[in-house]
């Protein structure tokens, strides 16, 4: 790709909107930026930018080229992350991804791990989307549900997070406690906003409880947990999380059908690196005390 420098320059001009902004990002003189843009337009025989007093705006042809340049730039950045992950020592960047609902046990664990390896910089990314391990977006992913089956990933069992229904002291004082799972239908319930959610507790509630008993719905598990603490109703919560809160009572013991298996997932190119092996071993050892919480 002999013209990559020129394409990269055009990409940064489009991002910054000005020659000076692109020059500052690239660490070059503004004359170099102008020369790259002029040479690329001459080579392609088309205008990539409209010049105006406020800067540069991509033309339709420029937008087509720059969409490809953006993807290429992202791929190079991800490749760099994967290459850095091949180091033989436990140092540098370590990128971990999971659902935000796992913060209550993962953040303290990552903090303890970093104390053991102070040369590490941990980046913890949360979100619903699956980060692409094959492009180096993360070194290790913690995922829930059925075992992930993406090709070229190494999947290891982590632990099953026990889950049970909980109520606050204020709720119990007003409404009492159900004596069975069937009796939950006579109480106010905190549940999922998405009635088609694949979460085990959501599937169980959809099959076992009438929808009109749900007094509070949210797609954010932290909002659900706060609603339970506030006394709005009875709701499901990981036992690990509930144990850290003082004013909650377990309504019924955990059941296997409410639990969700968790998995440690890494790409085959990275799972044998020192930092990934160290973290997976650390998390597995720590999880021995979580499964029975």
mmCIF file of C-alpha atoms in Angstrom:
data_model
loop_
_atom_site.group_PDB
_atom_site.id
_atom_site.type_symbol
_atom_site.label_atom_id
_atom_site.label_comp_id
_atom_site.label_asym_id
_atom_site.label_seq_id
_atom_site.Cartn_x
_atom_site.Cartn_y
_atom_site.Cartn_z
ATOM 1 C CA UNK A 1 0.000 0.000 0.000
ATOM 2 C CA UNK A 2 2.461 2.600 -1.264
ATOM 3 C CA UNK A 3 -0.013 5.503 -0.928
ATOM 4 C CA UNK A 4 -1.054 4.727 2.649
ATOM 5 C CA UNK A 5 0.613 7.863 4.072
ATOM 6 C CA UNK A 6 -1.456 10.031 1.735
ATOM 7 C CA UNK A 7 -4.670 8.131 2.512
ATOM 8 C CA UNK A 8 -3.974 8.352 6.227
ATOM 9 C CA UNK A 9 -3.396 12.082 5.886
ATOM 10 C CA UNK A 10 -6.717 12.482 4.058
ATOM 11 C CA UNK A 11 -8.448 10.487 6.797
ATOM 12 C CA UNK A 12 -7.114 12.802 9.512
ATOM 13 C CA UNK A 13 -8.015 15.906 7.508
ATOM 14 C CA UNK A 14 -11.583 14.601 7.302
ATOM 15 C CA UNK A 15 -11.638 13.896 11.059
ATOM 16 C CA UNK A 16 -10.185 17.265 12.043
ATOM 17 C CA UNK A 17 -11.846 19.310 9.306
ATOM 18 C CA UNK A 18 -8.704 21.434 8.945
ATOM 19 C CA UNK A 19 -5.159 21.062 7.619
ATOM 20 C CA UNK A 20 -3.681 22.399 10.853
ATOM 21 C CA UNK A 21 -5.672 19.926 12.964
ATOM 22 C CA UNK A 22 -4.517 16.977 10.859
ATOM 23 C CA UNK A 23 -0.918 18.228 10.934
ATOM 24 C CA UNK A 24 -0.989 18.432 14.740
ATOM 25 C CA UNK A 25 -2.374 14.894 15.042
ATOM 26 C CA UNK A 26 0.148 13.440 12.600
ATOM 27 C CA UNK A 27 3.086 15.479 13.898
ATOM 28 C CA UNK A 28 3.967 16.907 10.480
ATOM 29 C CA UNK A 29 4.114 20.359 8.891
ATOM 30 C CA UNK A 30 0.866 21.651 7.379
ATOM 31 C CA UNK A 31 2.614 21.891 3.994
ATOM 32 C CA UNK A 32 3.123 18.120 4.101
ATOM 33 C CA UNK A 33 -0.604 17.622 4.655
ATOM 34 C CA UNK A 34 -1.486 19.832 1.680
ATOM 35 C CA UNK A 35 1.078 18.053 -0.506
ATOM 36 C CA UNK A 36 -0.370 14.621 0.409
ATOM 37 C CA UNK A 37 -3.940 15.719 -0.340
ATOM 38 C CA UNK A 38 -2.985 17.316 -3.672
ATOM 39 C CA UNK A 39 -0.964 14.251 -4.724
ATOM 40 C CA UNK A 40 -3.747 11.824 -3.785
ATOM 41 C CA UNK A 41 -6.389 13.827 -5.670
ATOM 42 C CA UNK A 42 -4.130 14.053 -8.713
ATOM 43 C CA UNK A 43 -3.452 10.314 -8.635
ATOM 44 C CA UNK A 44 -7.157 9.427 -8.307
ATOM 45 C CA UNK A 45 -8.329 12.144 -10.704
ATOM 46 C CA UNK A 46 -11.110 13.307 -8.377
ATOM 47 C CA UNK A 47 -11.701 15.935 -5.721
ATOM 48 C CA UNK A 48 -11.753 14.425 -2.241
ATOM 49 C CA UNK A 49 -12.463 17.677 -0.378
ATOM 50 C CA UNK A 50 -14.310 20.928 -0.811
ATOM 51 C CA UNK A 51 -12.051 23.762 0.391
ATOM 52 C CA UNK A 52 -13.710 26.635 2.217
ATOM 53 C CA UNK A 53 -12.827 29.361 4.710
ATOM 54 C CA UNK A 54 -13.502 27.148 7.739
ATOM 55 C CA UNK A 55 -11.544 24.139 6.507
ATOM 56 C CA UNK A 56 -12.043 21.001 4.422
ATOM 57 C CA UNK A 57 -15.254 18.996 3.873
ATOM 58 C CA UNK A 58 -15.168 15.570 2.218
ATOM 59 C CA UNK A 59 -16.908 15.191 -1.141
ATOM 60 C CA UNK A 60 -18.959 12.074 -1.941
ATOM 61 C CA UNK A 61 -15.856 10.445 -3.453
ATOM 62 C CA UNK A 62 -13.851 11.500 -0.426
ATOM 63 C CA UNK A 63 -16.401 9.997 1.951
ATOM 64 C CA UNK A 64 -16.172 6.646 0.110
ATOM 65 C CA UNK A 65 -12.391 6.601 0.350
ATOM 66 C CA UNK A 66 -12.357 7.709 3.967
ATOM 67 C CA UNK A 67 -14.796 5.040 5.123
ATOM 68 C CA UNK A 68 -12.277 2.449 3.901
ATOM 69 C CA UNK A 69 -9.397 4.396 5.458
ATOM 70 C CA UNK A 70 -11.223 4.516 8.803
ATOM 71 C CA UNK A 71 -11.674 0.748 8.830
ATOM 72 C CA UNK A 72 -8.040 0.206 7.866
ATOM 73 C CA UNK A 73 -6.853 2.563 10.603
ATOM 74 C CA UNK A 74 -8.987 0.709 13.163
ATOM 75 C CA UNK A 75 -7.586 -2.649 12.008
ATOM 76 C CA UNK A 76 -3.987 -1.395 12.323
ATOM 77 C CA UNK A 77 -4.716 -0.128 15.846
ATOM 78 C CA UNK A 78 -6.254 -3.461 16.828
ATOM 79 C CA UNK A 79 -3.317 -5.353 15.306
ATOM 80 C CA UNK A 80 -0.950 -3.228 17.361
ATOM 81 C CA UNK A 81 -2.892 -4.193 20.483
ATOM 82 C CA UNK A 82 -2.586 -7.885 19.637
ATOM 83 C CA UNK A 83 1.144 -7.607 18.932
ATOM 84 C CA UNK A 84 1.733 -5.825 22.238
ATOM 85 C CA UNK A 85 -0.115 -8.656 23.974
ATOM 86 C CA UNK A 86 2.579 -11.155 22.955
ATOM 87 C CA UNK A 87 5.075 -9.919 25.514
ATOM 88 C CA UNK A 88 6.610 -12.469 27.865
ATOM 89 C CA UNK A 89 6.096 -10.458 31.044
ATOM 90 C CA UNK A 90 2.987 -9.319 32.902
ATOM 91 C CA UNK A 91 3.111 -5.626 32.030
ATOM 92 C CA UNK A 92 1.734 -3.058 29.614
ATOM 93 C CA UNK A 93 -1.953 -2.820 28.714
ATOM 94 C CA UNK A 94 -4.446 -5.489 29.716
ATOM 95 C CA UNK A 95 -7.914 -5.050 28.240
ATOM 96 C CA UNK A 96 -10.804 -6.924 29.881
ATOM 97 C CA UNK A 97 -14.426 -6.758 28.759
ATOM 98 C CA UNK A 98 -17.680 -7.876 30.382
ATOM 99 C CA UNK A 99 -21.231 -6.809 31.058
ATOM 100 C CA UNK A 100 -21.494 -3.952 33.556
ATOM 101 C CA UNK A 101 -23.632 -6.247 35.718
ATOM 102 C CA UNK A 102 -20.419 -8.062 36.700
ATOM 103 C CA UNK A 103 -18.709 -4.938 38.086
ATOM 104 C CA UNK A 104 -19.431 -5.888 41.704
ATOM 105 C CA UNK A 105 -17.085 -8.872 41.637
ATOM 106 C CA UNK A 106 -14.782 -8.141 38.692
ATOM 107 C CA UNK A 107 -13.599 -4.649 39.662
ATOM 108 C CA UNK A 108 -12.330 -5.729 43.138
ATOM 109 C CA UNK A 109 -10.715 -8.785 41.529
ATOM 110 C CA UNK A 110 -8.979 -6.692 38.872
ATOM 111 C CA UNK A 111 -7.801 -4.270 41.569
ATOM 112 C CA UNK A 112 -6.278 -7.156 43.542
ATOM 113 C CA UNK A 113 -4.673 -8.547 40.381
ATOM 114 C CA UNK A 114 -3.118 -5.186 39.597
ATOM 115 C CA UNK A 115 -1.647 -4.995 43.091
ATOM 116 C CA UNK A 116 0.182 -8.228 42.298
ATOM 117 C CA UNK A 117 1.339 -6.895 38.916
ATOM 118 C CA UNK A 118 1.819 -3.122 39.357
ATOM 119 C CA UNK A 119 3.393 -2.702 35.903
ATOM 120 C CA UNK A 120 0.028 -3.449 34.281
ATOM 121 C CA UNK A 121 -2.414 -0.839 33.052
ATOM 122 C CA UNK A 122 -5.886 -2.425 33.212
ATOM 123 C CA UNK A 123 -8.600 -1.196 30.862
ATOM 124 C CA UNK A 124 -12.017 -2.548 31.752
ATOM 125 C CA UNK A 125 -14.599 -2.167 28.970
ATOM 126 C CA UNK A 126 -18.288 -2.834 29.577
ATOM 127 C CA UNK A 127 -21.178 -2.939 27.150
ATOM 128 C CA UNK A 128 -23.759 -5.133 25.488
ATOM 129 C CA UNK A 129 -21.852 -5.560 22.225
ATOM 130 C CA UNK A 130 -19.388 -8.390 21.794
ATOM 131 C CA UNK A 131 -15.898 -6.944 21.555
ATOM 132 C CA UNK A 132 -13.995 -8.556 18.687
ATOM 133 C CA UNK A 133 -11.188 -10.530 20.245
ATOM 134 C CA UNK A 134 -9.896 -11.559 16.827
ATOM 135 C CA UNK A 135 -9.109 -7.891 16.101
ATOM 136 C CA UNK A 136 -7.389 -7.327 19.436
ATOM 137 C CA UNK A 137 -10.179 -5.232 20.969
ATOM 138 C CA UNK A 138 -9.670 -7.083 24.270
ATOM 139 C CA UNK A 139 -7.318 -9.649 25.763
ATOM 140 C CA UNK A 140 -9.980 -11.384 27.856
ATOM 141 C CA UNK A 141 -13.784 -11.364 27.825
ATOM 142 C CA UNK A 142 -16.115 -12.550 30.591
ATOM 143 C CA UNK A 143 -19.361 -13.702 28.975
ATOM 144 C CA UNK A 144 -22.591 -15.197 30.287
ATOM 145 C CA UNK A 145 -25.070 -17.771 29.029
ATOM 146 C CA UNK A 146 -24.399 -20.594 26.599
ATOM 147 C CA UNK A 147 -20.753 -21.336 25.890
ATOM 148 C CA UNK A 148 -19.473 -18.901 23.218
ATOM 149 C CA UNK A 149 -18.745 -20.593 19.903
ATOM 150 C CA UNK A 150 -16.897 -17.942 17.881
ATOM 151 C CA UNK A 151 -14.100 -19.554 15.848
ATOM 152 C CA UNK A 152 -10.489 -19.136 17.007
ATOM 153 C CA UNK A 153 -11.518 -18.274 20.573
ATOM 154 C CA UNK A 154 -10.446 -20.280 23.615
ATOM 155 C CA UNK A 155 -13.384 -20.717 26.024
ATOM 156 C CA UNK A 156 -12.876 -21.776 29.651
ATOM 157 C CA UNK A 157 -15.546 -22.263 32.344
ATOM 158 C CA UNK A 158 -15.429 -19.526 34.981
ATOM 159 C CA UNK A 159 -18.218 -20.082 37.550
ATOM 160 C CA UNK A 160 -21.993 -20.077 37.926
ATOM 161 C CA UNK A 161 -23.169 -16.916 39.620
ATOM 162 C CA UNK A 162 -25.862 -17.845 42.193
ATOM 163 C CA UNK A 163 -28.949 -15.642 41.991
ATOM 164 C CA UNK A 164 -31.959 -15.361 44.325
ATOM 165 C CA UNK A 165 -34.927 -13.044 44.959
ATOM 166 C CA UNK A 166 -34.360 -10.349 47.598
ATOM 167 C CA UNK A 167 -36.488 -7.772 49.404
ATOM 168 C CA UNK A 168 -35.675 -4.785 51.583
ATOM 169 C CA UNK A 169 -36.696 -4.477 55.233
ATOM 170 C CA UNK A 170 -39.089 -1.672 54.261
ATOM 171 C CA UNK A 171 -40.845 -3.848 51.694
ATOM 172 C CA UNK A 172 -41.116 -6.787 54.104
ATOM 173 C CA UNK A 173 -42.603 -4.528 56.795
ATOM 174 C CA UNK A 174 -45.338 -3.399 54.390
ATOM 175 C CA UNK A 175 -46.069 -6.590 52.460
ATOM 176 C CA UNK A 176 -44.579 -9.533 54.330
ATOM 177 C CA UNK A 177 -42.602 -12.370 52.753
ATOM 178 C CA UNK A 178 -43.786 -15.009 50.284
ATOM 179 C CA UNK A 179 -43.332 -18.563 51.524
ATOM 180 C CA UNK A 180 -42.835 -20.119 48.087
ATOM 181 C CA UNK A 181 -41.907 -19.257 44.521
ATOM 182 C CA UNK A 182 -45.596 -19.539 43.550
ATOM 183 C CA UNK A 183 -46.477 -16.932 46.195
ATOM 184 C CA UNK A 184 -44.311 -14.352 44.405
ATOM 185 C CA UNK A 185 -47.329 -13.841 42.129
ATOM 186 C CA UNK A 186 -49.071 -12.140 45.079
ATOM 187 C CA UNK A 187 -46.289 -9.564 45.507
ATOM 188 C CA UNK A 188 -44.859 -6.536 43.753
ATOM 189 C CA UNK A 189 -41.967 -7.564 41.495
ATOM 190 C CA UNK A 190 -38.924 -5.775 40.082
ATOM 191 C CA UNK A 191 -38.119 -7.151 36.628
ATOM 192 C CA UNK A 192 -36.626 -6.718 33.184
ATOM 193 C CA UNK A 193 -37.833 -4.099 30.724
ATOM 194 C CA UNK A 194 -37.266 -6.510 27.839
ATOM 195 C CA UNK A 195 -39.824 -9.275 28.280
ATOM 196 C CA UNK A 196 -37.937 -11.284 25.643
ATOM 197 C CA UNK A 197 -34.669 -11.113 27.580
ATOM 198 C CA UNK A 198 -32.613 -14.311 27.512
ATOM 199 C CA UNK A 199 -31.485 -13.866 31.124
ATOM 200 C CA UNK A 200 -32.442 -16.969 33.138
ATOM 201 C CA UNK A 201 -34.391 -14.948 35.714
ATOM 202 C CA UNK A 202 -36.288 -13.093 32.980
ATOM 203 C CA UNK A 203 -37.244 -16.352 31.279
ATOM 204 C CA UNK A 204 -38.363 -17.838 34.591
ATOM 205 C CA UNK A 205 -40.484 -14.795 35.509
ATOM 206 C CA UNK A 206 -42.118 -14.770 32.072
ATOM 207 C CA UNK A 207 -43.191 -18.384 32.519
ATOM 208 C CA UNK A 208 -44.025 -18.390 36.238
ATOM 209 C CA UNK A 209 -45.459 -14.957 37.064
ATOM 210 C CA UNK A 210 -48.304 -12.909 35.555
ATOM 211 C CA UNK A 211 -46.994 -9.717 33.907
ATOM 212 C CA UNK A 212 -49.224 -7.386 35.942
ATOM 213 C CA UNK A 213 -47.329 -8.110 39.189
ATOM 214 C CA UNK A 214 -44.195 -6.379 37.881
ATOM 215 C CA UNK A 215 -44.222 -2.937 39.495
ATOM 216 C CA UNK A 216 -40.861 -1.748 38.176
ATOM 217 C CA UNK A 217 -39.040 -2.665 34.962
ATOM 218 C CA UNK A 218 -35.578 -1.660 33.746
ATOM 219 C CA UNK A 219 -33.026 -2.922 31.236
ATOM 220 C CA UNK A 220 -30.249 -1.787 33.610
ATOM 221 C CA UNK A 221 -29.495 -4.386 36.294
ATOM 222 C CA UNK A 222 -28.075 -1.711 38.596
ATOM 223 C CA UNK A 223 -31.388 0.179 38.388
ATOM 224 C CA UNK A 224 -33.234 -3.036 39.220
ATOM 225 C CA UNK A 225 -31.017 -3.590 42.250
ATOM 226 C CA UNK A 226 -31.543 -0.012 43.434
ATOM 227 C CA UNK A 227 -35.298 -0.480 43.067
ATOM 228 C CA UNK A 228 -35.104 -3.586 45.280
ATOM 229 C CA UNK A 229 -33.086 -1.636 47.871
ATOM 230 C CA UNK A 230 -35.635 1.211 47.713
ATOM 231 C CA UNK A 231 -38.454 -1.172 48.644
ATOM 232 C CA UNK A 232 -40.364 -1.011 45.365
ATOM 233 C CA UNK A 233 -40.666 -4.782 45.193
ATOM 234 C CA UNK A 234 -39.016 -8.184 45.288
ATOM 235 C CA UNK A 235 -36.415 -8.833 42.611
ATOM 236 C CA UNK A 236 -33.571 -11.077 41.606
ATOM 237 C CA UNK A 237 -30.010 -10.168 42.499
ATOM 238 C CA UNK A 238 -26.665 -11.988 42.441
ATOM 239 C CA UNK A 239 -25.991 -13.334 45.906
ATOM 240 C CA UNK A 240 -22.491 -11.842 45.804
ATOM 241 C CA UNK A 241 -23.945 -8.392 45.263
ATOM 242 C CA UNK A 242 -26.676 -8.757 47.878
ATOM 243 C CA UNK A 243 -24.153 -9.908 50.483
ATOM 244 C CA UNK A 244 -22.391 -6.541 50.176
ATOM 245 C CA UNK A 245 -25.606 -4.659 50.980
ATOM 246 C CA UNK A 246 -26.862 -4.453 54.544
ATOM 247 C CA UNK A 247 -30.608 -4.054 54.288
ATOM 248 C CA UNK A 248 -31.680 -6.949 52.082
ATOM 249 C CA UNK A 249 -33.148 -10.310 52.965
ATOM 250 C CA UNK A 250 -33.024 -13.362 50.747
ATOM 251 C CA UNK A 251 -36.635 -14.332 50.019
ATOM 252 C CA UNK A 252 -35.941 -17.806 48.595
ATOM 253 C CA UNK A 253 -32.728 -19.822 48.233
ATOM 254 C CA UNK A 254 -30.901 -19.777 44.871
ATOM 255 C CA UNK A 255 -32.019 -22.233 42.202
ATOM 256 C CA UNK A 256 -29.972 -23.697 39.342
ATOM 257 C CA UNK A 257 -32.463 -22.388 36.769
ATOM 258 C CA UNK A 258 -31.880 -18.822 37.997
ATOM 259 C CA UNK A 259 -28.096 -19.007 37.700
ATOM 260 C CA UNK A 260 -26.127 -18.079 34.616
ATOM 261 C CA UNK A 261 -22.838 -19.791 33.711
ATOM 262 C CA UNK A 262 -19.940 -17.431 33.086
ATOM 263 C CA UNK A 263 -17.043 -18.043 30.711
ATOM 264 C CA UNK A 264 -13.516 -16.741 30.268
ATOM 265 C CA UNK A 265 -12.909 -16.115 26.566
ATOM 266 C CA UNK A 266 -9.644 -15.190 24.855
ATOM 267 C CA UNK A 267 -8.375 -15.362 21.289
ATOM 268 C CA UNK A 268 -6.097 -18.272 20.421
ATOM 269 C CA UNK A 269 -3.315 -15.814 19.506
ATOM 270 C CA UNK A 270 -3.315 -14.288 22.991
ATOM 271 C CA UNK A 271 -4.512 -16.862 25.493
ATOM 272 C CA UNK A 272 -0.985 -18.256 26.090
ATOM 273 C CA UNK A 273 0.607 -14.856 26.713
ATOM 274 C CA UNK A 274 1.903 -14.249 30.220
ATOM 275 C CA UNK A 275 -0.631 -11.574 31.163
ATOM 276 C CA UNK A 276 -3.677 -13.533 29.951
ATOM 277 C CA UNK A 277 -2.528 -16.761 31.602
ATOM 278 C CA UNK A 278 -1.828 -14.904 34.843
ATOM 279 C CA UNK A 279 -5.241 -13.219 34.875
ATOM 280 C CA UNK A 280 -7.251 -16.324 34.011
ATOM 281 C CA UNK A 281 -5.482 -18.321 36.738
ATOM 282 C CA UNK A 282 -6.063 -15.509 39.232
ATOM 283 C CA UNK A 283 -9.779 -15.203 38.398
ATOM 284 C CA UNK A 284 -10.354 -18.963 38.538
ATOM 285 C CA UNK A 285 -8.752 -19.156 41.989
ATOM 286 C CA UNK A 286 -10.747 -16.188 43.254
ATOM 287 C CA UNK A 287 -13.992 -17.628 41.871
ATOM 288 C CA UNK A 288 -13.688 -20.658 44.145
ATOM 289 C CA UNK A 289 -15.078 -18.476 46.912
ATOM 290 C CA UNK A 290 -17.828 -16.940 44.764
ATOM 291 C CA UNK A 291 -19.756 -19.951 43.502
ATOM 292 C CA UNK A 292 -21.137 -20.759 46.959
ATOM 293 C CA UNK A 293 -21.905 -17.181 47.964
#
